[in-house]
XYZ file of N, CA and C in Angstrom:
552
model
N 118.931 153.096 -49.932
C 117.462 152.295 -50.103
C 116.562 153.237 -49.499
N 115.081 153.147 -50.318
C 114.105 154.159 -49.659
C 113.743 153.734 -48.449
N 113.064 154.522 -47.807
C 112.237 154.322 -46.446
C 111.267 153.564 -46.761
N 110.781 152.428 -46.501
C 109.548 152.032 -46.435
C 108.343 152.458 -45.654
N 107.250 152.405 -45.862
C 106.176 153.182 -45.129
C 105.028 152.576 -45.624
N 103.842 152.759 -44.873
C 102.419 152.198 -44.922
C 101.517 153.316 -45.067
N 100.597 153.437 -46.097
C 99.595 154.285 -46.279
C 98.196 153.328 -45.926
N 97.580 153.503 -45.042
C 96.401 152.592 -44.599
C 95.318 153.689 -44.837
N 94.622 153.237 -45.931
C 93.395 153.897 -46.381
C 92.134 153.044 -45.968
N 91.148 153.625 -45.093
C 90.290 153.048 -44.550
C 89.153 154.091 -45.149
N 87.750 153.404 -44.947
C 86.695 153.997 -45.084
C 85.725 153.047 -45.870
N 84.341 153.225 -46.129
C 83.405 152.256 -46.305
C 83.672 151.753 -47.782
N 83.065 150.611 -48.180
C 83.293 150.148 -49.540
C 82.529 151.279 -50.522
N 83.405 151.685 -51.643
C 82.766 152.440 -52.472
C 83.285 153.903 -52.032
N 83.744 154.308 -51.229
C 84.315 155.581 -50.949
C 85.587 156.232 -51.691
N 86.106 155.231 -52.550
C 87.201 155.804 -53.395
C 88.524 155.260 -53.203
N 88.846 154.515 -52.248
C 89.768 153.966 -51.760
C 90.714 153.313 -52.658
N 90.245 152.425 -53.561
C 90.903 151.648 -54.621
C 91.505 152.927 -55.669
N 90.660 153.709 -56.071
C 90.949 154.658 -57.205
C 92.151 155.372 -56.567
N 92.215 156.087 -55.417
C 93.080 156.655 -54.885
C 94.380 155.890 -54.775
N 94.033 154.686 -54.103
C 95.375 153.935 -54.045
C 96.235 153.716 -55.182
N 95.466 153.368 -56.503
C 96.249 153.291 -57.742
C 96.839 154.612 -58.353
N 96.186 155.831 -57.953
C 96.669 156.954 -58.502
C 97.884 157.220 -57.677
N 97.692 157.077 -56.277
C 99.032 157.367 -55.249
C 100.239 156.208 -55.912
N 99.733 155.098 -56.088
C 100.953 154.408 -56.653
C 101.613 154.554 -57.665
N 100.935 154.989 -58.610
C 101.337 155.795 -60.115
C 102.417 156.914 -59.927
N 101.965 157.738 -58.759
C 102.523 159.055 -58.699
C 103.912 158.625 -58.015
N 103.710 158.009 -56.805
C 105.073 157.632 -56.286
C 106.105 156.722 -57.044
N 105.459 155.855 -57.809
C 106.508 155.218 -58.689
C 107.153 156.297 -59.892
N 106.345 156.830 -60.523
C 106.801 157.665 -61.805
C 107.508 159.180 -60.950
N 106.914 159.787 -60.169
C 107.428 160.947 -59.703
C 108.627 160.792 -58.748
N 108.666 159.829 -57.763
C 109.527 159.568 -56.827
C 110.674 158.178 -56.842
N 110.411 157.628 -57.898
C 111.096 156.201 -58.243
C 111.052 155.387 -56.662
N 109.851 155.212 -56.447
C 109.686 154.508 -54.936
C 108.928 152.863 -55.604
N 109.574 152.062 -54.857
C 108.868 150.713 -55.384
C 107.507 150.566 -54.373
N 106.417 150.417 -54.822
C 105.057 150.394 -54.355
C 104.428 149.234 -54.541
N 103.872 148.845 -53.469
C 102.745 147.551 -53.629
C 101.338 148.212 -53.231
N 100.186 147.682 -53.793
C 99.105 148.091 -53.315
C 98.353 146.647 -52.647
N 97.737 146.901 -51.535
C 97.263 145.503 -50.874
C 95.424 145.945 -51.032
N 94.978 144.875 -51.249
C 93.325 145.104 -51.177
C 92.805 143.803 -50.349
N 91.710 143.921 -49.921
C 90.993 142.622 -49.370
C 90.645 141.500 -50.544
N 90.502 141.955 -51.483
C 90.424 141.309 -52.472
C 91.562 140.331 -53.172
N 92.505 140.919 -53.144
C 93.896 140.469 -53.292
C 94.439 139.465 -52.262
N 94.227 140.014 -50.908
C 94.469 138.736 -49.977
C 93.634 137.517 -49.997
N 92.354 137.741 -50.295
C 91.462 136.814 -50.045
C 91.785 135.971 -51.506
N 92.172 136.467 -52.746
C 92.304 135.716 -53.716
C 93.993 134.639 -53.784
N 94.675 135.281 -53.087
C 95.953 134.620 -52.926
C 96.599 133.963 -51.480
N 95.819 134.418 -50.419
C 96.433 133.888 -49.252
C 95.163 133.098 -48.432
N 93.914 133.738 -48.468
C 92.896 133.400 -47.644
C 91.708 133.107 -48.314
N 91.551 132.245 -49.298
C 90.352 132.255 -50.164
C 89.269 131.834 -49.605
N 89.096 131.087 -48.264
C 87.860 130.910 -47.553
C 87.338 131.946 -46.705
N 87.934 133.160 -46.824
C 87.260 134.322 -46.080
C 86.049 134.917 -46.793
N 85.110 135.234 -46.089
C 84.054 135.902 -46.430
C 83.846 137.124 -45.953
N 82.572 137.683 -45.805
C 82.591 139.080 -45.158
C 82.140 139.166 -43.757
N 82.307 138.078 -43.046
C 81.837 138.228 -41.559
C 82.854 138.785 -40.776
N 82.758 139.415 -39.456
C 83.567 140.225 -39.077
C 84.905 139.421 -38.511
N 84.547 138.182 -38.179
C 85.891 137.434 -37.770
C 86.786 137.163 -39.012
N 86.052 137.040 -40.343
C 87.092 136.880 -41.497
C 87.577 138.106 -41.991
N 87.016 139.279 -41.819
C 87.660 140.511 -41.804
C 88.768 141.015 -41.188
N 88.561 140.416 -39.774
C 89.570 140.621 -38.822
C 90.748 139.935 -39.488
N 90.754 138.448 -39.731
C 91.895 137.537 -40.352
C 92.450 138.530 -41.472
N 91.481 138.872 -42.203
C 91.961 139.419 -43.629
C 92.925 140.807 -43.312
N 92.619 141.599 -42.442
C 93.220 142.638 -41.918
C 94.707 142.497 -41.238
N 94.450 141.523 -40.508
C 95.865 140.930 -39.665
C 96.901 140.418 -40.761
N 96.305 139.785 -41.847
C 97.359 139.285 -42.781
C 97.792 140.594 -43.541
N 96.870 141.483 -43.763
C 97.441 142.835 -44.351
C 98.560 143.508 -43.418
N 98.217 143.501 -42.260
C 99.251 144.269 -41.223
C 100.579 143.627 -41.389
N 100.623 142.129 -41.442
C 101.802 141.423 -41.648
C 102.517 141.746 -42.928
N 101.762 141.831 -43.970
C 102.654 142.183 -45.191
C 102.847 143.250 -45.291
N 102.239 144.279 -44.833
C 102.766 145.671 -44.751
C 104.158 145.997 -43.983
N 104.037 145.368 -42.775
C 105.116 145.270 -41.942
C 106.399 144.555 -42.660
N 106.181 143.481 -43.214
C 107.168 142.903 -43.711
C 107.964 143.658 -45.115
N 106.904 144.275 -45.874
C 107.354 145.064 -47.130
C 108.040 146.213 -46.504
N 107.303 146.725 -45.656
C 107.886 148.493 -45.311
C 109.156 148.318 -44.859
N 109.458 147.334 -43.790
C 110.823 147.227 -43.370
C 111.831 147.097 -44.319
N 111.280 146.549 -45.408
C 112.579 146.195 -46.636
C 112.415 147.190 -47.705
N 112.073 148.482 -47.301
C 111.981 149.835 -48.151
C 110.866 149.844 -49.185
N 109.949 148.877 -49.010
C 108.852 149.125 -50.033
C 108.057 149.938 -49.392
N 107.130 150.820 -50.192
C 105.988 151.656 -49.811
C 104.847 150.734 -50.009
N 103.921 150.684 -49.313
C 102.530 149.718 -49.176
C 101.432 150.749 -49.069
N 100.559 150.600 -49.942
C 99.200 151.096 -49.802
C 98.288 150.128 -49.685
N 97.702 150.336 -48.381
C 96.595 149.416 -47.740
C 95.277 149.804 -47.973
N 94.585 149.254 -49.202
C 93.271 149.844 -49.438
C 92.268 148.910 -49.041
N 91.844 148.905 -47.511
C 90.923 148.047 -46.869
C 90.120 148.711 -46.033
N 88.769 148.468 -46.088
C 87.924 149.275 -45.498
C 88.259 149.447 -43.989
N 88.819 147.975 -43.533
C 89.193 147.861 -42.030
C 88.357 148.626 -41.122
N 86.918 148.238 -40.829
C 86.057 148.840 -40.457
C 86.345 149.349 -38.698
N 87.238 148.506 -38.012
C 87.365 148.309 -36.593
C 88.608 149.145 -35.953
N 88.279 150.056 -35.282
C 89.423 151.088 -34.684
C 90.713 149.929 -34.162
N 90.202 148.885 -33.559
C 91.491 148.036 -32.704
C 92.395 147.539 -33.967
N 91.890 147.287 -35.204
C 92.693 146.704 -36.274
C 93.413 147.646 -36.730
N 93.040 148.817 -37.004
C 93.523 150.046 -37.430
C 94.602 150.320 -36.305
N 94.486 150.442 -35.132
C 95.496 150.610 -33.920
C 96.821 149.523 -34.024
N 96.206 148.273 -34.212
C 97.236 147.165 -34.513
C 97.988 147.554 -35.581
N 97.585 148.167 -36.716
C 98.504 148.320 -37.861
C 99.421 149.344 -37.612
N 98.875 150.569 -36.729
C 99.964 151.559 -36.382
C 101.041 151.080 -35.634
N 100.658 150.329 -34.722
C 101.722 149.900 -33.644
C 102.739 148.956 -34.292
N 102.216 148.161 -35.345
C 102.979 147.064 -35.872
C 103.766 147.441 -37.043
N 103.557 148.378 -37.703
C 104.103 148.753 -39.046
C 104.602 150.241 -39.180
N 105.933 150.361 -38.407
C 106.595 151.635 -38.706
C 106.311 152.413 -39.839
N 106.873 153.923 -39.469
C 106.264 154.484 -40.533
C 104.968 154.383 -41.483
N 103.808 154.654 -40.565
C 102.526 154.642 -40.668
C 101.807 155.795 -41.146
N 100.787 155.816 -41.758
C 99.885 157.066 -41.947
C 98.483 156.245 -42.217
N 97.628 156.700 -41.224
C 96.413 156.221 -41.419
C 95.454 157.743 -42.334
N 94.739 157.039 -43.361
C 93.908 157.972 -44.193
C 92.601 157.543 -43.997
N 91.729 158.386 -43.735
C 90.236 158.344 -43.768
C 89.698 158.481 -44.992
N 89.207 157.767 -45.908
C 88.809 158.318 -47.142
C 87.132 158.289 -46.842
N 86.545 159.499 -46.651
C 85.303 159.528 -45.954
C 84.185 159.916 -47.045
N 83.483 159.378 -46.718
C 82.330 159.512 -48.095
C 80.754 159.271 -47.424
N 79.970 159.897 -47.880
C 78.512 159.492 -47.099
C 78.066 158.363 -47.951
N 77.436 157.529 -46.836
C 77.156 156.092 -47.209
C 76.112 156.285 -48.532
N 75.136 157.166 -48.870
C 74.132 157.451 -49.837
C 75.264 157.290 -51.075
N 76.122 158.032 -51.269
C 77.072 158.117 -52.087
C 77.940 156.757 -52.459
N 78.245 156.283 -51.314
C 79.013 154.899 -51.624
C 78.140 153.867 -52.108
N 76.990 153.911 -51.835
C 75.739 152.963 -52.569
C 75.691 153.456 -53.902
N 75.571 154.452 -54.098
C 75.347 155.168 -55.570
C 76.288 154.789 -56.596
N 77.768 154.788 -55.861
C 78.931 154.276 -56.720
C 79.270 153.045 -57.129
N 78.329 151.730 -56.351
C 78.527 150.313 -56.119
C 78.404 150.006 -57.207
N 79.403 149.681 -58.375
C 79.252 149.023 -59.630
C 78.977 147.569 -59.581
N 79.714 147.113 -58.384
C 79.788 145.482 -58.158
C 78.515 145.167 -57.523
N 77.703 145.877 -57.245
C 76.095 145.395 -56.421
C 76.313 144.748 -55.006
N 77.751 145.140 -54.697
C 77.814 144.326 -53.139
C 76.487 145.021 -52.339
N 76.200 146.560 -52.117
C 75.410 146.856 -51.075
C 74.147 146.465 -51.458
N 73.958 146.154 -52.928
C 72.192 145.732 -53.070
C 72.471 144.097 -52.420
N 73.425 143.234 -52.698
C 73.510 141.958 -52.356
C 73.416 141.939 -50.654
N 73.911 142.895 -50.086
C 73.846 142.923 -48.577
C 72.444 143.316 -48.070
N 71.876 144.299 -48.726
C 70.366 144.514 -48.469
C 69.296 143.501 -48.657
N 70.030 142.546 -49.788
C 68.854 141.247 -50.216
C 69.206 140.157 -48.948
N 70.391 140.474 -48.405
C 70.449 139.506 -47.219
C 71.370 138.421 -47.759
N 72.017 138.584 -49.142
C 73.033 137.418 -49.576
C 74.335 137.739 -48.942
N 74.627 138.879 -48.241
C 75.824 139.118 -47.562
C 75.469 139.367 -45.982
N 75.706 138.670 -45.116
C 75.621 139.025 -43.727
C 76.548 139.611 -43.119
N 76.318 140.633 -42.033
C 77.333 141.133 -41.207
C 77.861 142.169 -42.324
N 77.432 142.841 -43.307
C 78.346 143.766 -44.090
C 77.982 145.208 -43.319
N 79.545 145.408 -43.523
C 79.952 146.929 -42.873
C 79.419 147.987 -43.532
N 78.697 148.726 -42.839
C 77.863 150.099 -43.458
C 76.388 149.873 -43.353
N 76.068 148.694 -43.382
C 74.667 148.161 -43.435
C 74.531 147.581 -42.106
N 74.564 146.086 -42.068
C 74.388 145.509 -40.727
C 75.369 145.429 -39.846
N 76.549 145.834 -40.169
C 77.653 145.720 -39.288
C 78.393 147.275 -39.032
N 78.524 147.700 -38.077
C 78.641 149.265 -38.247
C 80.316 149.605 -38.657
N 80.589 150.598 -39.188
C 82.172 151.024 -39.839
C 82.466 152.084 -38.673
N 83.358 151.783 -37.484
C 83.787 152.782 -36.849
C 85.020 153.943 -37.387
N 84.428 155.015 -37.488
C 85.174 156.023 -38.175
C 86.432 156.440 -37.265
N 87.638 156.442 -37.749
C 88.863 156.867 -37.214
C 88.418 158.079 -36.233
N 89.199 158.107 -34.932
C 89.096 158.968 -33.868
C 90.185 160.199 -34.370
N 91.536 159.570 -34.631
C 92.427 160.702 -35.136
C 93.412 160.232 -36.310
N 92.477 160.220 -37.386
C 93.516 159.758 -38.560
C 94.643 160.884 -38.759
N 95.573 160.262 -39.498
C 96.462 161.417 -39.612
C 96.161 162.177 -41.072
N 95.226 161.773 -41.583
C 94.811 162.581 -42.622
C 93.140 162.146 -43.094
N 92.538 163.168 -43.592
C 91.144 162.751 -43.891
C 91.100 163.203 -45.427
N 90.484 162.600 -46.295
C 90.017 163.038 -47.521
C 88.677 162.821 -47.674
N 88.028 163.628 -48.573
C 86.391 163.750 -48.562
C 86.059 163.631 -50.053
N 85.960 162.332 -50.390
C 85.576 162.084 -51.806
C 84.731 162.563 -52.520
N 83.536 163.287 -51.474
C 82.333 163.652 -51.964
C 82.473 165.062 -52.294
N 83.657 165.586 -51.867
C 84.130 167.069 -52.025
C 85.242 167.415 -52.770
N 86.073 166.495 -53.052
C 87.064 166.689 -53.603
C 87.346 165.515 -54.828
N 88.165 165.652 -55.840
C 88.612 164.722 -57.051
C 89.392 163.820 -56.435
N 89.711 162.578 -56.929
C 90.483 161.518 -56.583
C 92.183 162.112 -56.773
N 92.183 162.995 -57.620
C 93.796 163.448 -57.788
C 94.066 164.633 -56.640
N 92.909 165.228 -56.272
C 93.056 166.059 -55.152
C 93.406 165.421 -53.872
N 92.591 164.449 -53.507
C 92.954 163.503 -52.582
C 94.313 163.052 -52.561
N 94.514 162.515 -53.645
C 96.193 161.759 -53.939
C 97.050 163.049 -53.651
N 96.910 164.194 -53.826
C 97.982 165.321 -53.605
C 97.739 165.715 -52.313
N 96.682 165.300 -51.508
C 97.023 165.529 -49.821
C 97.969 164.662 -49.447
N 97.754 163.202 -49.800
C 98.559 162.352 -49.389
C 99.958 162.569 -49.517
N 100.119 162.747 -50.975
C 101.621 163.220 -51.143
C 102.204 164.177 -50.331
N 101.595 165.273 -49.972
C 101.902 166.300 -49.381
C 102.052 165.944 -47.714
N 101.089 164.954 -47.280
C 101.617 164.564 -45.865
C 102.766 163.684 -45.853
N 102.850 162.788 -46.955
C 104.234 161.831 -47.110
C 105.352 162.785 -46.976
N 105.506 163.984 -47.687
C 106.437 164.844 -47.741
C 106.678 165.457 -46.095
N 105.585 166.000 -45.654
C 105.499 166.412 -44.505
C 106.302 165.427 -43.314
N 106.061 164.287 -43.228
C 106.679 163.237 -42.418
C 107.947 162.750 -42.935
N 108.390 163.234 -44.012
C 109.573 162.916 -44.593
C 109.753 161.175 -44.939
N 108.538 160.972 -45.201
C 108.863 159.060 -45.703
C 109.107 159.350 -47.249
N 108.653 160.359 -48.039
C 109.161 160.902 -49.331
C 109.863 162.039 -49.264
N 110.890 162.406 -50.257
C 111.598 163.658 -50.216
C 111.189 164.467 -51.667
N 110.932 165.491 -51.761
C 110.577 166.173 -52.878
C 111.555 165.993 -53.923
N 111.167 166.236 -55.210
C 112.069 165.900 -56.555
C 113.533 166.783 -56.452
N 112.846 168.105 -56.001
C 114.171 168.672 -56.218
C 115.351 168.361 -55.110
N 114.897 167.851 -53.965
C 115.938 167.293 -53.050
C 116.567 166.148 -53.588
N 115.844 165.294 -54.491
C 116.527 164.061 -55.014
C 117.566 164.566 -55.964
N 117.156 165.390 -56.739
C 118.190 165.811 -57.923
C 119.309 166.163 -57.446
N 120.403 165.995 -57.922
C 122.080 166.464 -57.735
C 122.271 167.218 -58.784
N 122.951 168.691 -58.521
C 123.379 169.349 -59.542
C 124.498 168.708 -60.441
């Protein structure tokens, strides 16, 4: 059975978390034959908590649901990639404590570039007052103090960021290199 683990991608909306999450899922599935699930805020809202909005309290509930799912899946040998902004350090610390085999990846990107990348118009809706307490605008994002890894999506491609995460997973022995898995 594979060792389950959680890759917790945190960063501002538009930083590139979802792109990296799906690239990482594909690489882990194809190259390492690992069962992988990707969690997003939208997925949790759509399937578990449809009444949640973007208020601080609602985001906290959403993140605590994600923590529980990560804990449940990873202890059963599934790799979980959590692609949630998770703006508050206390929630990320809770995820680390409760979800063994955990790696926090700060997907760092300047706010201006996140706004420019915003194809859904979420930043514009927040600026227009349609989303109250929006992180990065009216509600602060607390940058991680000691993430396991930082990827800078304004300076590297999504493929390069994904490669850095895979290298870290190998270092932590959450995955094994393809050569070690192959038997002569």
